[in-house]
Amino acid sequence: MGAVPAPARREAAPGPSVPRYRAQVTPGLLEPRLPGRRLRPLRAAPPGRPHHDPCAGFAERPHSARDGAAALPSTAGGAPRGRGRAMALLPALLLLLLPLAALAAAAVLLGLPGYDIPPGVNQPAKLRLVLTVLLGTAALGRILEKTGLCSQITFGRYVRQGRKLGLDPKLFIQDLQFNEVPVRVYQPKATSDGPRRGILFFHGGGWVFGSLDTYEKVCRYLSRESDSVVVSVQYRLAPEHKYPAAYEDCLNATQHFLQHLEHYGVDPARVIVCGDSAGGNLAAAVSQTLAGRSDFPKLRAQILIYPGLQALDFNLPSYQQNRGVPLLFRERAAFFALLYLNGDALHMQEVLEGSHIPPDLRLKYRKWVSPDNIPEEFKVRGVKPLGPTDFIAEVYETVKRFCEPNLCPLLAEDSVVHQLPESFILTCEYDVLRDDGLLYKKRLEDNGVRVTWYHLEDGFHGIISLYDYCGFSFPSGKRGLDSVVNFLKSL
């Protein structure tokens, strides 16, 4: 574990700067509920649905199915006849309401303050288009929720599903279950001279969104280009399933895979956990849990793509600089963390201000979570010193599990961190989670862990998840994805 850290790779943003674009939005448009209000409970799952199914309210689809589009919430199981008729008319309603949602989004983009497209970001015009679609989807979801047709979260999941892909000529793809957790396994068809690498992939989406289908193209690319067996894990989602459900599903699926590597032709010495955003959080937590375990093969590496690793400080330099940059806004980061932890977004404002952490714990963790540990080059876009906030004990009681490393891996003790495998960390300049990655990089290197760091100077949060997605791919995202493939090939 005392290997010398690999030199960091940094990539300059191509092309000239473009004028800064700003737009503002009505507060809370993108949130399913306002910060101080409880989420309306989602409709109960149909009888007999497995406990691990993260999409309660969606039409049931066997895990082995490989064709057919995702369905909107089913009304089977005794739903009122009138509601059934409304659901049958939902596609037509979507066509009627979509222009309205688009107009609402356009009005937001043209006339209200709040969102920021920085001058150095990759393809700002395309990012602006992505933001328009995001806002339109949120507005339409709100309309559907107010009409009682489906919740905004359910609609958001439906929209993000994307279209089903056909067969891949280079891959065997099958849907299975590992310890009752749905997974999708990608295996190269080409013959191999020996066992292949094995990759456990945990998708992003703030623990609330995301599925096997939404990351299908990313996983296919990783499997094809690195000649690896990829296992994509469909963990349970919040708010239906709160912490630690997602972590437990990822851990259980990983342990099952480690016990059956020979069946999938995987080399026990080359197993990697990988994830982006919330999935990066889960990959880091699983890696820490398995560190030092002698009853499973040792992980070869962890790949963390713009991971969220702490919920103590939402005012780090990257949060200040990128608070309004798509695809993840400062308020949304806290919203998702609270939804995963508690199933609601109560006390979001207090969490954003930092009133949720006692002074003694803040002092204890300052050695790991502090702007002082961020290199000065990442502060040139401006950082505002913030004074201390008043601690609110009642808020802490509702969020004190934020101090658990399985939820916030940046807070793990050195005795755990120094046992971690070789690591790859990808960060983006225009991302509120940038500093989480930088702080974890420092912790790993301080504990003698070899780290390969790849920084997208023109990247934004979620850029890799848009790879080959409905025409919304970004060249910078493709470079980031290729950096992951190159790291895998080196193992």
Short mmCIF file of C-alpha atoms in Angstrom, two decimals:
data_model
loop_
_atom_site.label_atom_id
_atom_site.label_comp_id
_atom_site.label_asym_id
_atom_site.label_seq_id
_atom_site.Cartn_x
_atom_site.Cartn_y
_atom_site.Cartn_z
CA MET A 1 0.00 0.00 0.00
CA GLY A 2 2.99 2.26 0.05
CA ALA A 3 3.16 2.68 -3.73
CA VAL A 4 3.98 6.14 -5.03
CA PRO A 5 0.84 7.89 -6.35
CA ALA A 6 0.58 8.04 -10.11
CA PRO A 7 0.93 11.51 -11.67
CA ALA A 8 -2.38 13.31 -11.97
CA ARG A 9 -3.77 13.86 -15.42
CA ARG A 10 -5.44 17.14 -16.15
CA GLU A 11 -7.14 18.15 -19.32
CA ALA A 12 -7.56 21.67 -20.64
CA ALA A 13 -10.87 22.82 -22.03
CA PRO A 14 -10.76 23.03 -25.83
CA GLY A 15 -11.93 26.01 -27.81
CA PRO A 16 -12.43 29.69 -26.99
CA SER A 17 -14.54 30.95 -24.13
CA VAL A 18 -18.13 31.88 -24.81
CA PRO A 19 -20.22 34.56 -23.11
CA ARG A 20 -21.62 33.60 -19.72
CA TYR A 21 -25.25 32.58 -19.85
CA ARG A 22 -27.52 33.14 -16.87
CA ALA A 23 -31.14 32.34 -16.25
CA GLN A 24 -33.23 32.10 -13.12
CA VAL A 25 -36.04 29.85 -12.13
CA THR A 26 -38.83 29.86 -9.64
CA PRO A 27 -37.44 28.22 -6.47
CA GLY A 28 -38.31 24.58 -6.13
CA LEU A 29 -39.32 23.95 -9.76
CA LEU A 30 -36.97 21.00 -10.06
CA GLU A 31 -37.76 19.58 -6.62
CA PRO A 32 -40.72 17.20 -6.29
CA ARG A 33 -41.61 19.07 -3.08
CA LEU A 34 -40.49 22.25 -1.40
CA PRO A 35 -37.71 21.83 1.17
CA GLY A 36 -39.87 22.31 4.26
CA ARG A 37 -42.70 20.01 3.26
CA ARG A 38 -43.01 16.26 3.32
CA LEU A 39 -43.14 14.32 0.10
CA ARG A 40 -46.54 12.93 -0.74
CA PRO A 41 -46.25 9.13 -0.38
CA LEU A 42 -45.92 7.32 -3.67
CA ARG A 43 -48.58 4.81 -4.67
CA ALA A 44 -48.09 1.40 -3.08
CA ALA A 45 -46.54 -1.36 -5.16
CA PRO A 46 -48.83 -4.03 -6.63
CA PRO A 47 -49.29 -7.16 -4.49
CA GLY A 48 -46.44 -9.63 -4.79
CA ARG A 49 -43.82 -7.11 -5.95
CA PRO A 50 -40.34 -8.12 -4.71
CA HIS A 51 -39.12 -5.96 -1.86
CA HIS A 52 -36.08 -4.85 -3.80
CA ASP A 53 -37.94 -3.39 -6.80
CA PRO A 54 -36.94 0.29 -6.87
CA CYS A 55 -39.70 1.44 -9.20
CA ALA A 56 -42.87 0.91 -7.17
CA GLY A 57 -45.80 2.03 -9.30
CA PHE A 58 -44.32 0.95 -12.63
CA ALA A 59 -45.87 -1.85 -14.65
CA GLU A 60 -44.26 -5.15 -13.68
CA ARG A 61 -41.64 -6.45 -16.10
CA PRO A 62 -39.75 -9.72 -15.63
CA HIS A 63 -36.07 -9.21 -14.90
CA SER A 64 -35.21 -11.39 -17.90
CA ALA A 65 -37.13 -9.24 -20.38
CA ARG A 66 -34.98 -7.55 -22.98
CA ASP A 67 -37.60 -5.86 -25.13
CA GLY A 68 -40.60 -3.62 -24.76
CA ALA A 69 -40.70 -0.03 -23.51
CA ALA A 70 -41.03 0.96 -19.88
CA ALA A 71 -44.63 1.54 -18.87
CA LEU A 72 -46.13 4.33 -16.86
CA PRO A 73 -47.71 3.41 -13.51
CA SER A 74 -50.18 0.57 -13.82
CA THR A 75 -53.69 0.71 -12.42
CA ALA A 76 -54.03 -3.05 -12.00
CA GLY A 77 -54.99 -4.47 -8.65
CA GLY A 78 -58.29 -2.80 -7.89
CA ALA A 79 -57.65 0.79 -9.00
CA PRO A 80 -60.80 2.90 -9.41
CA ARG A 81 -62.34 2.69 -12.86
CA GLY A 82 -62.11 6.45 -13.39
CA ARG A 83 -58.43 6.49 -12.55
CA GLY A 84 -57.89 3.61 -14.96
CA ARG A 85 -59.48 5.64 -17.75
CA ALA A 86 -57.27 8.61 -16.85
CA MET A 87 -54.16 6.44 -17.03
CA ALA A 88 -55.28 5.10 -20.41
CA LEU A 89 -55.47 8.68 -21.64
CA LEU A 90 -52.09 9.61 -20.19
CA PRO A 91 -50.12 9.38 -23.49
CA ALA A 92 -52.58 11.82 -25.10
CA LEU A 93 -52.39 14.10 -22.07
CA LEU A 94 -48.60 14.06 -22.31
CA LEU A 95 -48.79 15.27 -25.91
CA LEU A 96 -51.15 18.06 -24.90
CA LEU A 97 -49.21 19.13 -21.83
CA LEU A 98 -45.70 18.88 -23.25
CA PRO A 99 -45.91 22.17 -25.17
CA LEU A 100 -47.16 23.85 -21.99
CA ALA A 101 -44.23 22.47 -20.02
CA ALA A 102 -41.84 23.58 -22.76
CA LEU A 103 -43.29 27.10 -22.67
CA ALA A 104 -42.91 27.17 -18.90
CA ALA A 105 -39.29 26.10 -19.22
CA ALA A 106 -38.65 28.67 -21.95
CA ALA A 107 -40.12 31.41 -19.78
CA VAL A 108 -37.84 30.37 -16.96
CA LEU A 109 -34.78 30.33 -19.18
CA LEU A 110 -35.51 33.69 -20.76
CA GLY A 111 -36.65 35.75 -17.86
CA LEU A 112 -35.84 34.46 -14.38
CA PRO A 113 -32.54 34.35 -12.46
CA GLY A 114 -30.86 31.33 -10.85
CA TYR A 115 -29.10 28.96 -13.27
CA ASP A 116 -25.64 29.50 -14.67
CA ILE A 117 -23.96 28.20 -17.83
CA PRO A 118 -20.25 29.05 -17.20
CA PRO A 119 -18.09 30.33 -20.07
CA GLY A 120 -15.63 27.41 -19.89
CA VAL A 121 -18.14 24.56 -19.96
CA ASN A 122 -18.12 22.05 -22.83
CA GLN A 123 -20.70 22.94 -25.54
CA PRO A 124 -22.73 25.54 -23.59
CA ALA A 125 -25.53 25.71 -26.18
CA LYS A 126 -26.16 21.98 -25.90
CA LEU A 127 -26.04 22.16 -22.11
CA ARG A 128 -28.64 24.93 -22.29
CA LEU A 129 -30.84 22.60 -24.35
CA VAL A 130 -30.40 19.82 -21.77
CA LEU A 131 -31.41 22.28 -19.06
CA THR A 132 -34.53 23.22 -21.05
CA VAL A 133 -35.54 19.56 -21.31
CA LEU A 134 -34.85 19.07 -17.60
CA LEU A 135 -37.00 22.04 -16.64
CA GLY A 136 -39.77 21.02 -19.02
CA THR A 137 -39.82 17.50 -17.59
CA ALA A 138 -39.98 18.87 -14.05
CA ALA A 139 -42.82 21.23 -14.94
CA LEU A 140 -44.79 18.48 -16.67
CA GLY A 141 -44.18 16.14 -13.74
CA ARG A 142 -45.63 18.71 -11.38
CA ILE A 143 -48.71 19.07 -13.55
CA LEU A 144 -49.25 15.31 -13.61
CA GLU A 145 -48.79 15.08 -9.85
CA LYS A 146 -51.35 17.83 -9.23
CA THR A 147 -53.84 16.02 -11.44
CA GLY A 148 -53.30 12.85 -9.42
CA LEU A 149 -52.15 10.76 -12.39
CA CYS A 150 -48.71 9.93 -10.95
CA SER A 151 -46.08 11.41 -8.68
CA GLN A 152 -43.41 13.71 -10.07
CA ILE A 153 -40.69 11.25 -9.07
CA THR A 154 -42.43 8.38 -10.86
CA PHE A 155 -42.79 10.48 -13.99
CA GLY A 156 -39.14 11.52 -13.78
CA ARG A 157 -38.08 7.90 -13.63
CA TYR A 158 -40.27 7.05 -16.61
CA VAL A 159 -38.79 9.84 -18.74
CA ARG A 160 -35.23 8.86 -17.84
CA GLN A 161 -35.73 5.22 -18.85
CA GLY A 162 -34.93 5.89 -22.49
CA ARG A 163 -35.65 3.46 -25.29
CA LYS A 164 -34.79 -0.22 -25.15
CA LEU A 165 -31.68 -1.22 -27.07
CA GLY A 166 -31.41 -4.14 -29.43
CA LEU A 167 -28.96 -7.00 -29.26
CA ASP A 168 -25.28 -6.16 -29.13
CA PRO A 169 -23.22 -8.18 -31.65
CA LYS A 170 -20.21 -8.17 -29.33
CA LEU A 171 -21.84 -8.88 -25.95
CA PHE A 172 -23.89 -11.49 -24.15
CA ILE A 173 -26.38 -9.60 -21.97
CA GLN A 174 -28.64 -11.16 -19.37
CA ASP A 175 -30.78 -9.94 -16.46
CA LEU A 176 -30.27 -11.91 -13.26
CA GLN A 177 -30.57 -11.56 -9.51
CA PHE A 178 -27.65 -11.59 -7.08
CA ASN A 179 -28.90 -12.16 -3.53
CA GLU A 180 -32.35 -10.98 -4.67
CA VAL A 181 -30.89 -7.78 -6.15
CA PRO A 182 -31.61 -7.26 -9.89
CA VAL A 183 -28.46 -7.04 -11.99
CA ARG A 184 -27.60 -6.95 -15.67
CA VAL A 185 -24.50 -8.87 -16.72
CA TYR A 186 -22.49 -7.91 -19.82
CA GLN A 187 -19.99 -10.49 -21.12
CA PRO A 188 -17.84 -10.10 -24.26
CA LYS A 189 -18.55 -12.77 -26.87
CA ALA A 190 -14.98 -12.92 -28.11
CA THR A 191 -12.81 -15.70 -26.79
CA SER A 192 -10.24 -14.76 -24.17
CA ASP A 193 -6.83 -16.17 -23.35
CA GLY A 194 -7.71 -16.18 -19.67
CA PRO A 195 -10.13 -14.84 -17.08
CA ARG A 196 -11.32 -11.28 -17.63
CA ARG A 197 -11.66 -8.28 -15.35
CA GLY A 198 -14.91 -8.00 -13.46
CA ILE A 199 -16.59 -4.63 -12.88
CA LEU A 200 -19.42 -3.94 -10.45
CA PHE A 201 -21.16 -0.79 -11.72
CA PHE A 202 -23.44 1.30 -9.49
CA HIS A 203 -25.43 3.94 -11.38
CA GLY A 204 -25.95 7.55 -10.39
CA GLY A 205 -29.17 9.51 -9.97
CA GLY A 206 -29.08 10.90 -6.44
CA TRP A 207 -30.23 7.53 -4.99
CA VAL A 208 -33.67 8.52 -6.37
CA PHE A 209 -33.38 8.10 -10.16
CA GLY A 210 -31.50 5.78 -12.46
CA SER A 211 -31.91 2.17 -13.57
CA LEU A 212 -30.30 -0.64 -15.53
CA ASP A 213 -31.79 0.84 -18.70
CA THR A 214 -30.65 4.43 -18.20
CA TYR A 215 -27.01 3.28 -17.97
CA GLU A 216 -27.24 0.58 -20.62
CA LYS A 217 -25.07 2.38 -23.17
CA VAL A 218 -22.42 3.30 -20.62
CA CYS A 219 -22.15 -0.29 -19.38
CA ARG A 220 -22.05 -1.72 -22.89
CA TYR A 221 -19.26 0.68 -23.77
CA LEU A 222 -17.22 -0.21 -20.69
CA SER A 223 -17.61 -3.94 -21.35
CA ARG A 224 -16.78 -3.75 -25.07
CA GLU A 225 -13.91 -1.30 -24.89
CA SER A 226 -12.15 -2.76 -21.84
CA ASP A 227 -12.97 -6.42 -22.65
CA SER A 228 -14.43 -6.86 -19.17
CA VAL A 229 -17.41 -8.54 -17.56
CA VAL A 230 -19.65 -5.75 -16.25
CA VAL A 231 -22.36 -6.25 -13.65
CA SER A 232 -24.78 -3.30 -13.44
CA VAL A 233 -26.65 -3.26 -10.12
CA GLN A 234 -30.24 -2.07 -9.71
CA TYR A 235 -30.29 -1.07 -6.07
CA ARG A 236 -33.46 0.09 -4.32
CA LEU A 237 -34.24 3.78 -4.67
CA ALA A 238 -35.29 6.53 -2.27
CA PRO A 239 -37.66 7.82 -1.03
CA GLU A 240 -39.43 4.45 -0.96
CA HIS A 241 -36.29 2.79 0.38
CA LYS A 242 -34.18 4.91 2.70
CA TYR A 243 -30.55 4.51 3.73
CA PRO A 244 -28.98 1.98 4.03
CA ALA A 245 -31.09 0.11 1.44
CA ALA A 246 -29.05 1.18 -1.62
CA TYR A 247 -25.75 0.51 0.16
CA GLU A 248 -26.91 -2.92 1.36
CA ASP A 249 -28.07 -3.93 -2.13
CA CYS A 250 -24.74 -2.94 -3.69
CA LEU A 251 -22.80 -4.74 -0.97
CA ASN A 252 -24.92 -7.91 -1.25
CA ALA A 253 -24.63 -7.98 -5.05
CA THR A 254 -20.86 -7.47 -4.83
CA GLN A 255 -20.42 -10.24 -2.29
CA HIS A 256 -22.48 -12.63 -4.42
CA PHE A 257 -20.37 -11.82 -7.47
CA LEU A 258 -17.13 -12.31 -5.55
CA GLN A 259 -18.34 -15.76 -4.51
CA HIS A 260 -19.17 -16.82 -8.09
CA LEU A 261 -16.42 -15.27 -10.20
CA GLU A 262 -15.45 -18.54 -11.86
CA HIS A 263 -18.95 -18.92 -13.27
CA TYR A 264 -18.54 -15.62 -15.19
CA GLY A 265 -14.94 -16.20 -16.23
CA VAL A 266 -13.60 -13.41 -14.02
CA ASP A 267 -10.11 -13.21 -12.55
CA PRO A 268 -10.39 -12.98 -8.71
CA ALA A 269 -7.38 -10.68 -8.70
CA ARG A 270 -9.02 -8.14 -11.04
CA VAL A 271 -12.40 -7.16 -9.62
CA ILE A 272 -13.26 -3.45 -9.61
CA VAL A 273 -16.13 -1.45 -8.12
CA CYS A 274 -17.21 1.56 -10.15
CA GLY A 275 -19.91 4.21 -9.94
CA ASP A 276 -20.82 7.76 -10.86
CA SER A 277 -22.29 10.42 -8.56
CA ALA A 278 -24.46 8.58 -6.01
CA GLY A 279 -23.07 5.38 -7.49
CA GLY A 280 -19.57 6.65 -6.74
CA ASN A 281 -20.68 7.13 -3.15
CA LEU A 282 -21.90 3.52 -3.05
CA ALA A 283 -18.73 2.20 -4.69
CA ALA A 284 -16.58 3.98 -2.09
CA ALA A 285 -18.73 2.64 0.77
CA VAL A 286 -18.63 -0.95 -0.54
CA SER A 287 -14.87 -0.72 -1.05
CA GLN A 288 -14.39 0.46 2.54
CA THR A 289 -16.60 -2.32 3.90
CA LEU A 290 -14.63 -5.01 2.05
CA ALA A 291 -11.21 -3.55 2.92
CA GLY A 292 -9.30 -5.95 5.11
CA ARG A 293 -11.84 -8.77 4.69
CA SER A 294 -10.19 -12.17 4.26
CA ASP A 295 -13.36 -14.11 3.35
CA PHE A 296 -13.66 -12.46 -0.09
CA PRO A 297 -11.16 -11.80 -2.89
CA LYS A 298 -9.52 -8.42 -2.42
CA LEU A 299 -10.79 -5.69 -4.72
CA ARG A 300 -8.25 -4.66 -7.35
CA ALA A 301 -9.45 -1.06 -7.67
CA GLN A 302 -12.25 1.43 -7.13
CA ILE A 303 -13.39 3.90 -9.79
CA LEU A 304 -15.20 6.96 -8.47
CA ILE A 305 -16.73 9.27 -11.09
CA TYR A 306 -17.62 12.69 -9.63
CA PRO A 307 -18.70 11.02 -6.36
CA GLY A 308 -20.68 12.60 -3.53
CA LEU A 309 -18.80 11.63 -0.39
CA GLN A 310 -19.95 13.90 2.44
CA ALA A 311 -22.99 15.84 3.69
CA LEU A 312 -21.33 17.94 6.38
CA ASP A 313 -20.41 21.00 4.34
CA PHE A 314 -22.48 22.28 1.41
CA ASN A 315 -20.42 25.49 1.26
CA LEU A 316 -17.08 24.18 0.03
CA PRO A 317 -15.56 26.20 -2.85
CA SER A 318 -17.09 23.97 -5.53
CA TYR A 319 -20.55 24.38 -3.98
CA GLN A 320 -20.16 28.15 -3.99
CA GLN A 321 -18.75 28.39 -7.51
CA ASN A 322 -21.12 25.92 -9.18
CA ARG A 323 -24.30 26.29 -7.15
CA GLY A 324 -26.40 27.04 -10.24
CA VAL A 325 -24.62 24.90 -12.85
CA PRO A 326 -26.56 22.00 -14.40
CA LEU A 327 -27.00 19.11 -13.98
CA LEU A 328 -26.65 19.14 -10.20
CA PHE A 329 -27.43 22.29 -8.25
CA ARG A 330 -26.34 22.97 -4.68
CA GLU A 331 -29.87 22.73 -3.29
CA ARG A 332 -30.52 19.54 -5.23
CA ALA A 333 -27.43 17.89 -3.76
CA ALA A 334 -28.73 18.48 -0.23
CA PHE A 335 -32.25 17.51 -1.30
CA PHE A 336 -31.11 14.13 -2.63
CA ALA A 337 -28.95 13.42 0.42
CA LEU A 338 -31.90 14.10 2.74
CA LEU A 339 -34.27 12.06 0.61
CA TYR A 340 -31.88 9.10 0.75
CA LEU A 341 -31.38 9.46 4.48
CA ASN A 342 -34.88 10.23 5.73
CA GLY A 343 -37.28 9.92 2.81
CA ASP A 344 -38.11 13.64 2.99
CA ALA A 345 -36.39 16.99 2.57
CA LEU A 346 -37.23 18.52 5.93
CA HIS A 347 -34.62 20.93 7.34
CA MET A 348 -32.93 21.36 3.97
CA GLN A 349 -32.18 25.02 4.59
CA GLU A 350 -30.55 24.27 7.94
CA VAL A 351 -28.43 21.56 6.30
CA LEU A 352 -27.34 23.94 3.54
CA GLU A 353 -26.34 26.52 6.14
CA GLY A 354 -24.44 23.96 8.23
CA SER A 355 -26.62 24.12 11.34
CA HIS A 356 -27.00 20.33 11.41
CA ILE A 357 -23.51 19.45 12.72
CA PRO A 358 -22.42 19.98 16.37
CA PRO A 359 -19.33 22.18 16.86
CA ASP A 360 -17.31 19.31 18.35
CA LEU A 361 -17.97 17.03 15.36
CA ARG A 362 -17.29 19.83 12.92
CA LEU A 363 -13.94 20.37 14.62
CA LYS A 364 -13.22 16.62 14.59
CA TYR A 365 -13.86 16.28 10.86
CA ARG A 366 -12.25 19.57 9.85
CA LYS A 367 -8.98 17.75 9.21
CA TRP A 368 -10.76 15.92 6.35
CA VAL A 369 -13.59 18.26 5.29
CA SER A 370 -12.22 21.78 4.94
CA PRO A 371 -11.58 24.37 2.22
CA ASP A 372 -8.00 24.45 3.54
CA ASN A 373 -7.43 21.04 1.94
CA ILE A 374 -8.51 22.24 -1.51
CA PRO A 375 -5.61 23.32 -3.77
CA GLU A 376 -5.51 27.07 -4.33
CA GLU A 377 -5.90 26.69 -8.09
CA PHE A 378 -9.51 25.64 -7.49
CA LYS A 379 -10.32 28.81 -5.59
CA VAL A 380 -9.47 31.32 -8.30
CA ARG A 381 -13.09 31.57 -9.46
CA GLY A 382 -13.91 33.00 -6.05
CA VAL A 383 -14.67 31.71 -2.58
CA LYS A 384 -16.63 33.62 0.03
CA PRO A 385 -15.51 33.07 3.64
CA LEU A 386 -18.49 32.04 5.72
CA GLY A 387 -18.94 32.67 9.40
CA PRO A 388 -20.05 30.03 11.90
CA THR A 389 -23.72 29.11 12.01
CA ASP A 390 -25.84 28.35 15.03
CA PHE A 391 -26.08 24.66 15.80
CA ILE A 392 -29.66 23.32 15.97
CA ALA A 393 -29.79 20.14 18.06
CA GLU A 394 -33.22 19.04 16.82
CA VAL A 395 -32.00 19.09 13.24
CA TYR A 396 -28.90 17.08 14.14
CA GLU A 397 -31.08 14.39 15.70
CA THR A 398 -32.80 13.87 12.35
CA VAL A 399 -29.61 13.74 10.27
CA LYS A 400 -26.91 12.44 12.63
CA ARG A 401 -26.38 9.37 10.43
CA PHE A 402 -24.67 11.74 7.98
CA CYS A 403 -21.62 11.00 10.15
CA GLU A 404 -21.65 7.30 9.23
CA PRO A 405 -18.94 6.35 6.69
CA ASN A 406 -21.33 3.99 4.88
CA LEU A 407 -23.31 7.11 3.99
CA CYS A 408 -20.43 9.62 3.85
CA PRO A 409 -17.24 7.66 2.96
CA LEU A 410 -15.02 10.74 3.30
CA LEU A 411 -15.42 10.39 7.08
CA ALA A 412 -13.90 6.90 7.34
CA GLU A 413 -11.01 6.48 9.78
CA ASP A 414 -7.43 6.30 8.51
CA SER A 415 -7.25 2.67 9.63
CA VAL A 416 -9.83 1.87 6.94
CA VAL A 417 -8.65 4.26 4.24
CA HIS A 418 -5.08 2.95 4.19
CA GLN A 419 -6.38 -0.54 3.31
CA LEU A 420 -8.26 0.62 0.22
CA PRO A 421 -7.29 -0.59 -3.26
CA GLU A 422 -5.77 1.44 -6.07
CA SER A 423 -8.17 4.22 -6.97
CA PHE A 424 -9.29 6.24 -9.98
CA ILE A 425 -11.12 9.51 -9.32
CA LEU A 426 -12.70 11.66 -12.01
CA THR A 427 -13.73 15.22 -11.17
CA CYS A 428 -15.32 18.01 -13.21
CA GLU A 429 -14.51 21.69 -12.83
CA TYR A 430 -18.13 22.83 -13.07
CA ASP A 431 -19.57 20.43 -10.50
CA VAL A 432 -20.70 21.06 -6.93
CA LEU A 433 -19.20 17.66 -6.01
CA ARG A 434 -15.76 18.50 -7.39
CA ASP A 435 -14.28 19.15 -3.95
CA ASP A 436 -15.62 15.90 -2.51
CA GLY A 437 -13.45 14.10 -5.05
CA LEU A 438 -10.44 16.33 -4.37
CA LEU A 439 -10.71 15.85 -0.61
CA TYR A 440 -10.95 12.07 -0.95
CA LYS A 441 -8.00 12.05 -3.34
CA LYS A 442 -5.93 13.78 -0.67
CA ARG A 443 -7.09 11.35 2.03
CA LEU A 444 -6.18 8.35 -0.10
CA GLU A 445 -2.77 9.71 -1.04
CA ASP A 446 -2.04 10.69 2.58
CA ASN A 447 -2.68 7.05 3.49
CA GLY A 448 -0.39 5.64 0.83
CA VAL A 449 -3.07 4.57 -1.66
CA ARG A 450 -2.14 4.88 -5.32
CA VAL A 451 -4.51 7.34 -7.05
CA THR A 452 -5.02 8.13 -10.72
CA TRP A 453 -6.86 11.44 -11.02
CA TYR A 454 -8.53 12.70 -14.19
CA HIS A 455 -9.98 16.20 -14.13
CA LEU A 456 -12.28 17.52 -16.87
CA GLU A 457 -11.58 21.25 -16.99
CA ASP A 458 -14.70 21.81 -19.11
CA GLY A 459 -16.87 19.11 -17.53
CA PHE A 460 -20.06 19.36 -15.49
CA HIS A 461 -21.85 16.94 -13.20
CA GLY A 462 -23.55 14.06 -15.00
CA ILE A 463 -21.68 14.55 -18.27
CA ILE A 464 -20.69 10.89 -18.59
CA SER A 465 -24.23 9.64 -17.97
CA LEU A 466 -25.23 11.55 -21.13
CA TYR A 467 -22.93 9.44 -23.31
CA ASP A 468 -24.80 8.62 -26.54
CA TYR A 469 -28.05 9.65 -24.85
CA CYS A 470 -30.70 10.97 -27.27
CA GLY A 471 -28.21 13.20 -29.06
CA PHE A 472 -27.07 14.86 -25.83
CA SER A 473 -23.52 13.45 -25.77
CA PHE A 474 -20.68 15.84 -24.99
CA PRO A 475 -17.10 15.36 -26.29
CA SER A 476 -15.75 16.02 -22.81
CA GLY A 477 -17.92 13.23 -21.41
CA LYS A 478 -16.59 10.81 -24.02
CA ARG A 479 -13.02 11.74 -23.05
CA GLY A 480 -13.88 11.10 -19.42
CA LEU A 481 -15.38 7.72 -20.25
CA ASP A 482 -12.32 6.81 -22.29
CA SER A 483 -10.10 7.75 -19.35
CA VAL A 484 -11.97 5.16 -17.30
CA VAL A 485 -11.45 2.55 -20.03
CA ASN A 486 -7.73 3.34 -20.21
CA PHE A 487 -7.42 2.92 -16.45
CA LEU A 488 -9.22 -0.41 -16.62
CA LYS A 489 -6.88 -1.64 -19.34
CA SER A 490 -3.91 -0.84 -17.12
CA LEU A 491 -5.12 -3.21 -14.37
#
